[in-house]
Coordinates of C-alpha atoms in Angstrom, one line a residue:
M11 CA 0.1 0.1 0.0
G12 CA 1.8 3.1 1.2
L13 CA 1.4 6.8 0.3
T14 CA 1.3 6.5 -3.4
K15 CA -1.2 9.0 -4.1
L16 CA 0.6 11.7 -1.6
S17 CA 1.1 14.7 -3.6
D18 CA 0.5 17.8 -1.3
Y19 CA 2.2 18.8 1.9
Y20 CA 1.2 21.9 4.2
R21 CA 2.5 23.2 7.4
P22 CA 0.1 25.8 8.2
K23 CA 0.8 28.6 11.1
K24 CA -2.7 29.0 12.1
L25 CA -5.4 26.6 13.2
T26 CA -7.9 28.5 10.8
E27 CA -5.6 27.7 7.8
A28 CA -5.3 24.2 8.7
I29 CA -9.1 23.5 9.1
R30 CA -9.6 25.2 5.8
L31 CA -7.4 23.0 3.8
L32 CA -8.9 19.9 5.3
K33 CA -12.7 21.1 4.5
E34 CA -11.4 21.9 0.9
N35 CA -9.5 19.1 -0.2
D36 CA -10.8 15.5 -0.1
G37 CA -8.1 13.0 0.9
Y38 CA -6.2 15.7 3.2
F39 CA -5.2 14.2 6.4
P40 CA -4.0 16.0 9.6
I41 CA -0.8 14.7 11.7
G42 CA 0.8 15.6 14.7
G43 CA 4.0 13.4 14.6
G44 CA 2.9 11.1 11.7
T45 CA 4.0 7.9 13.6
W46 CA 0.9 6.1 12.1
L47 CA 0.0 7.8 9.0
I48 CA 3.2 8.0 7.4
P49 CA 3.9 4.2 7.8
Y50 CA 0.6 2.8 7.5
G51 CA -1.5 5.4 5.4
G52 CA -3.0 4.4 2.1
P53 CA -3.6 5.7 -1.3
E54 CA -6.6 7.8 0.0
V55 CA -4.2 10.1 1.5
R56 CA -3.5 12.9 -1.3
G57 CA -2.6 15.5 1.2
I58 CA -0.8 16.0 4.8
V59 CA -1.5 18.8 7.0
D60 CA 1.2 19.1 9.5
L61 CA 0.3 20.7 12.7
S62 CA 3.6 20.9 14.4
E63 CA 3.8 24.8 14.0
A64 CA 0.1 25.6 14.5
G65 CA 0.7 26.8 17.7
I66 CA -0.7 23.8 19.8
R67 CA 2.4 22.6 21.5
E68 CA 2.4 23.5 25.5
I69 CA 1.6 22.3 28.7
R70 CA -0.2 24.9 31.0
L71 CA -1.1 24.4 34.8
E72 CA -3.3 26.7 36.3
E73 CA -4.4 26.0 39.8
T74 CA -6.5 22.7 39.5
L75 CA -6.9 22.9 35.8
M76 CA -4.3 21.4 33.4
Y77 CA -4.2 22.1 29.6
I78 CA -2.0 20.2 27.2
G79 CA -2.2 21.2 23.4
A80 CA -2.4 18.6 20.8
S81 CA 0.8 18.8 19.3
T82 CA 2.4 18.0 22.7
T83 CA 4.6 14.8 22.4
L84 CA 4.4 12.2 24.9
N85 CA 8.2 12.9 25.6
D86 CA 6.9 16.5 26.5
L87 CA 4.9 15.1 29.1
L88 CA 7.3 12.7 30.5
T89 CA 9.9 15.5 31.3
A90 CA 7.6 18.5 32.2
P91 CA 7.6 19.7 35.6
E92 CA 4.0 20.0 35.3
T93 CA 3.5 16.1 35.4
S94 CA 6.1 15.3 38.0
S95 CA 3.8 15.2 41.0
H96 CA 0.2 13.8 42.2
P97 CA -2.3 13.8 40.6
Y98 CA -0.3 14.5 37.1
G99 CA 2.4 12.0 38.0
F100 CA 0.1 9.5 36.9
I101 CA 0.2 10.5 33.2
R102 CA 3.7 9.3 33.2
E103 CA 3.0 6.1 34.6
T104 CA 0.7 5.4 31.6
I105 CA 2.9 6.6 29.0
N106 CA 5.9 4.6 30.3
S107 CA 3.5 1.7 30.7
E108 CA 3.2 1.5 26.8
G109 CA 6.6 0.4 26.0
S110 CA 7.4 2.5 23.1
T111 CA 10.9 4.0 22.6
R112 CA 11.9 7.3 23.5
L113 CA 12.3 8.0 19.9
I114 CA 8.8 7.3 19.3
D115 CA 7.5 9.3 22.5
S116 CA 9.6 12.3 21.0
V117 CA 7.3 12.5 18.1
S118 CA 4.1 10.7 19.1
T119 CA 1.5 13.4 19.8
V120 CA -1.4 13.7 22.3
G121 CA -3.7 14.7 19.4
G122 CA -2.4 11.8 17.3
K123 CA -3.0 9.2 20.2
I124 CA -6.6 10.6 20.6
A125 CA -7.3 10.4 16.8
L126 CA -6.1 6.6 16.7
G127 CA -8.4 5.9 19.5
R128 CA -6.6 2.4 20.2
G129 CA -8.1 0.2 22.8
D130 CA -4.5 -0.9 24.0
S131 CA -3.4 2.4 25.1
S132 CA -2.7 2.8 28.6
F133 CA -2.3 6.7 28.0
L134 CA -5.8 6.7 26.7
A135 CA -7.2 4.8 29.6
G136 CA -5.6 7.3 32.0
L137 CA -6.8 10.5 30.1
T138 CA -10.5 8.8 30.1
A139 CA -10.1 7.8 33.9
I140 CA -9.5 11.3 35.0
D141 CA -12.2 12.7 32.5
A142 CA -10.3 14.7 30.1
T143 CA -11.9 17.0 27.9
I144 CA -11.2 17.4 24.2
I145 CA -11.2 20.6 22.4
L146 CA -12.3 20.5 19.1
F147 CA -11.5 23.2 16.3
G148 CA -13.6 23.0 13.0
K149 CA -17.2 23.9 12.3
M150 CA -17.5 25.5 15.6
S151 CA -15.1 25.3 18.6
E152 CA -16.5 22.4 21.0
D153 CA -15.6 20.7 23.8
I154 CA -16.4 17.2 24.7
K155 CA -15.4 14.4 27.1
L156 CA -12.6 12.2 25.7
W157 CA -14.9 9.1 26.5
D158 CA -17.7 10.3 24.6
Y159 CA -15.4 11.2 21.6
L160 CA -14.0 8.0 21.4
N161 CA -17.4 6.3 21.2
N162 CA -18.9 8.8 18.7
S163 CA -17.7 7.2 15.3
E164 CA -19.9 10.0 13.4
L165 CA -18.2 12.9 15.1
R166 CA -14.7 11.3 14.6
K167 CA -15.4 11.2 10.7
E168 CA -16.3 15.0 10.7
N169 CA -13.7 17.5 9.5
H170 CA -12.3 19.0 12.6
I171 CA -8.8 19.4 14.4
I172 CA -8.3 18.2 17.9
S173 CA -6.4 21.2 19.2
G174 CA -5.8 20.1 22.9
I175 CA -7.3 18.6 26.2
E176 CA -8.2 19.9 29.9
I177 CA -7.8 18.0 33.0
S178 CA -9.7 19.4 36.1
T179 CA -8.8 18.0 39.3
P180 CA -11.6 18.6 42.1
E181 CA -10.8 19.5 45.7
N182 CA -12.0 16.0 47.0
L183 CA -10.0 14.0 44.4
H184 CA -8.8 11.2 46.7
S185 CA -7.0 8.9 44.2
V186 CA -5.8 8.4 40.5
I187 CA -4.3 4.6 40.2
F188 CA -2.8 2.8 37.6
E189 CA -2.3 -0.9 37.3
S190 CA -1.2 -3.2 34.7
I191 CA 0.4 -6.7 34.1
S192 CA 3.2 -7.4 31.4
Y193 CA 5.1 -10.3 30.6
I194 CA 8.4 -8.2 30.8
R195 CA 8.7 -4.7 32.4
S196 CA 9.5 -2.7 28.8
S197 CA 6.6 -4.4 26.9
P198 CA 3.1 -3.2 26.7
P199 CA 0.8 -4.7 29.1
L200 CA -1.4 -7.3 28.7
I201 CA -4.3 -5.8 30.6
S202 CA -4.1 -2.3 32.3
L203 CA -6.5 -0.4 34.7
A204 CA -6.6 3.3 35.2
L205 CA -8.9 4.2 38.1
Y206 CA -10.3 7.5 39.4
L207 CA -12.2 8.1 42.8
T208 CA -13.3 11.2 44.9
L209 CA -14.5 11.0 48.2
S210 CA -17.2 13.0 50.2
G211 CA -16.3 12.2 53.7
N212 CA -15.9 8.3 53.8
L213 CA -18.1 7.8 50.7
I214 CA -17.5 7.4 47.2
D215 CA -18.5 10.4 45.5
S216 CA -17.5 9.8 41.9
V217 CA -15.4 6.9 40.3
R218 CA -14.2 5.9 36.7
I219 CA -12.9 2.6 35.9
V220 CA -11.2 2.0 32.6
F221 CA -9.3 -0.8 31.2
S222 CA -7.1 -1.1 28.2
S223 CA -5.9 -4.1 26.0
I224 CA -9.0 -5.9 26.6
E225 CA -11.0 -4.9 23.3
E226 CA -10.4 -2.8 20.2
K227 CA -11.8 0.1 22.2
L228 CA -11.3 1.0 25.6
V229 CA -13.4 -0.7 28.4
R230 CA -15.3 1.3 30.9
L231 CA -16.9 -0.6 33.8
E232 CA -19.7 1.5 34.5
E233 CA -21.9 -1.2 36.2
A234 CA -18.8 -1.5 38.8
E235 CA -18.8 2.2 39.2
T236 CA -22.3 2.4 40.0
M237 CA -21.9 -0.2 42.4
L238 CA -19.4 1.7 44.3
L239 CA -21.0 5.3 44.1
G240 CA -22.4 6.5 47.5
K241 CA -20.6 3.5 49.4
E242 CA -17.8 3.3 52.0
L243 CA -15.1 1.0 50.9
D244 CA -14.5 -2.3 52.9
D245 CA -13.2 -5.6 52.0
E246 CA -16.8 -7.1 51.0
L247 CA -17.4 -4.2 48.7
I248 CA -13.7 -4.6 47.2
K249 CA -14.6 -8.4 46.5
K250 CA -17.9 -7.8 45.1
V251 CA -16.5 -5.2 42.3
S252 CA -13.7 -7.3 41.4
A253 CA -16.1 -10.4 41.1
L254 CA -18.2 -8.2 38.7
A255 CA -15.1 -7.0 37.0
A256 CA -14.1 -10.7 36.3
K257 CA -17.5 -11.6 35.1
T258 CA -18.4 -8.6 33.0
I259 CA -15.6 -8.1 30.7
E260 CA -15.5 -9.9 27.4
P261 CA -11.8 -9.8 26.0
S262 CA -11.1 -9.9 22.3
Y263 CA -8.7 -12.7 21.0
D264 CA -5.1 -12.0 21.9
P265 CA -2.3 -14.7 21.6
K266 CA -0.6 -13.2 24.3
G267 CA -3.3 -13.7 26.9
S268 CA -6.2 -16.0 27.1
A269 CA -9.8 -14.4 27.6
E270 CA -9.8 -16.2 31.0
Y271 CA -6.6 -15.1 31.9
K272 CA -7.3 -11.5 31.2
K273 CA -11.0 -11.9 32.9
A274 CA -9.1 -13.1 36.2
M275 CA -6.6 -10.3 36.0
A276 CA -9.1 -7.7 35.4
G277 CA -10.6 -8.7 38.8
L278 CA -7.2 -8.8 40.5
L279 CA -6.1 -5.4 39.2
I280 CA -9.5 -3.9 40.5
E281 CA -9.0 -5.6 44.0
R282 CA -5.4 -4.3 43.9
A283 CA -6.2 -0.7 43.1
L284 CA -9.2 -0.6 45.4
T285 CA -7.3 -2.1 48.4
E286 CA -4.6 0.3 48.0
I287 CA -7.1 3.1 48.0
N288 CA -9.1 1.7 51.3
S289 CA -5.6 1.3 52.9
N290 CA -4.7 4.9 52.4
R291 CA -8.1 6.5 53.1
G292 CA -7.4 10.1 54.8
V293 CA -3.9 10.2 52.9
S294 CA -4.2 12.7 49.7

């Protein structure tokens, strides 16, 4: 296959120019680092709109709100002082777990990872768990939760540019936990879990449970979240949620790990994460 029909390449300085090119030309695709489109794109790609100089590569932290531009690379996030401590250190954990090389991390962008929307991305699982909001630039500026965007196939087909994401951390945020299981430390996880939880007193006020490397898309356990809401964590509740996770997920075929193994590991990761939270209650 390859980019046999590629004839045009643009590097606009403004998003308005980039979106104009995409809307006026069939077969034009935006890229951040190009780590997927360049090696895997086919003859449908006639033109590339490179967003690397469109002014959307930045990391900004203002009190409880972090903004990350879509052209920010994964390596930028790994080295930024803004991601060095709780709760944003969680972002570094998810990137490191993916097992990619520093060379790939130096060009792979936040916007590119979101656009691909792969179900084996620990990074996307983490952003989904922490309830990241995507800022879209296109027909009209629009914000949408990452989870909703990844599950809206019609919207993802429309002409727009992911210009950045925002992550808001509430004052009652108690835990953001990442757990994974790999054959070896440097390899991508066989299964990973990202869990976000806030408390009101001792009661769970909000929770998001997101798995990667289960199916082609990320898997969110909303039934387990409902089971936890408004409750106080204890050993019995943790066991119930763990059993529910193992029962409800339906892993796709993966030669690296059977469905039964992944179901068992899903329960184990949930139990491990909630037990850690329970033992650290009162510690933020």
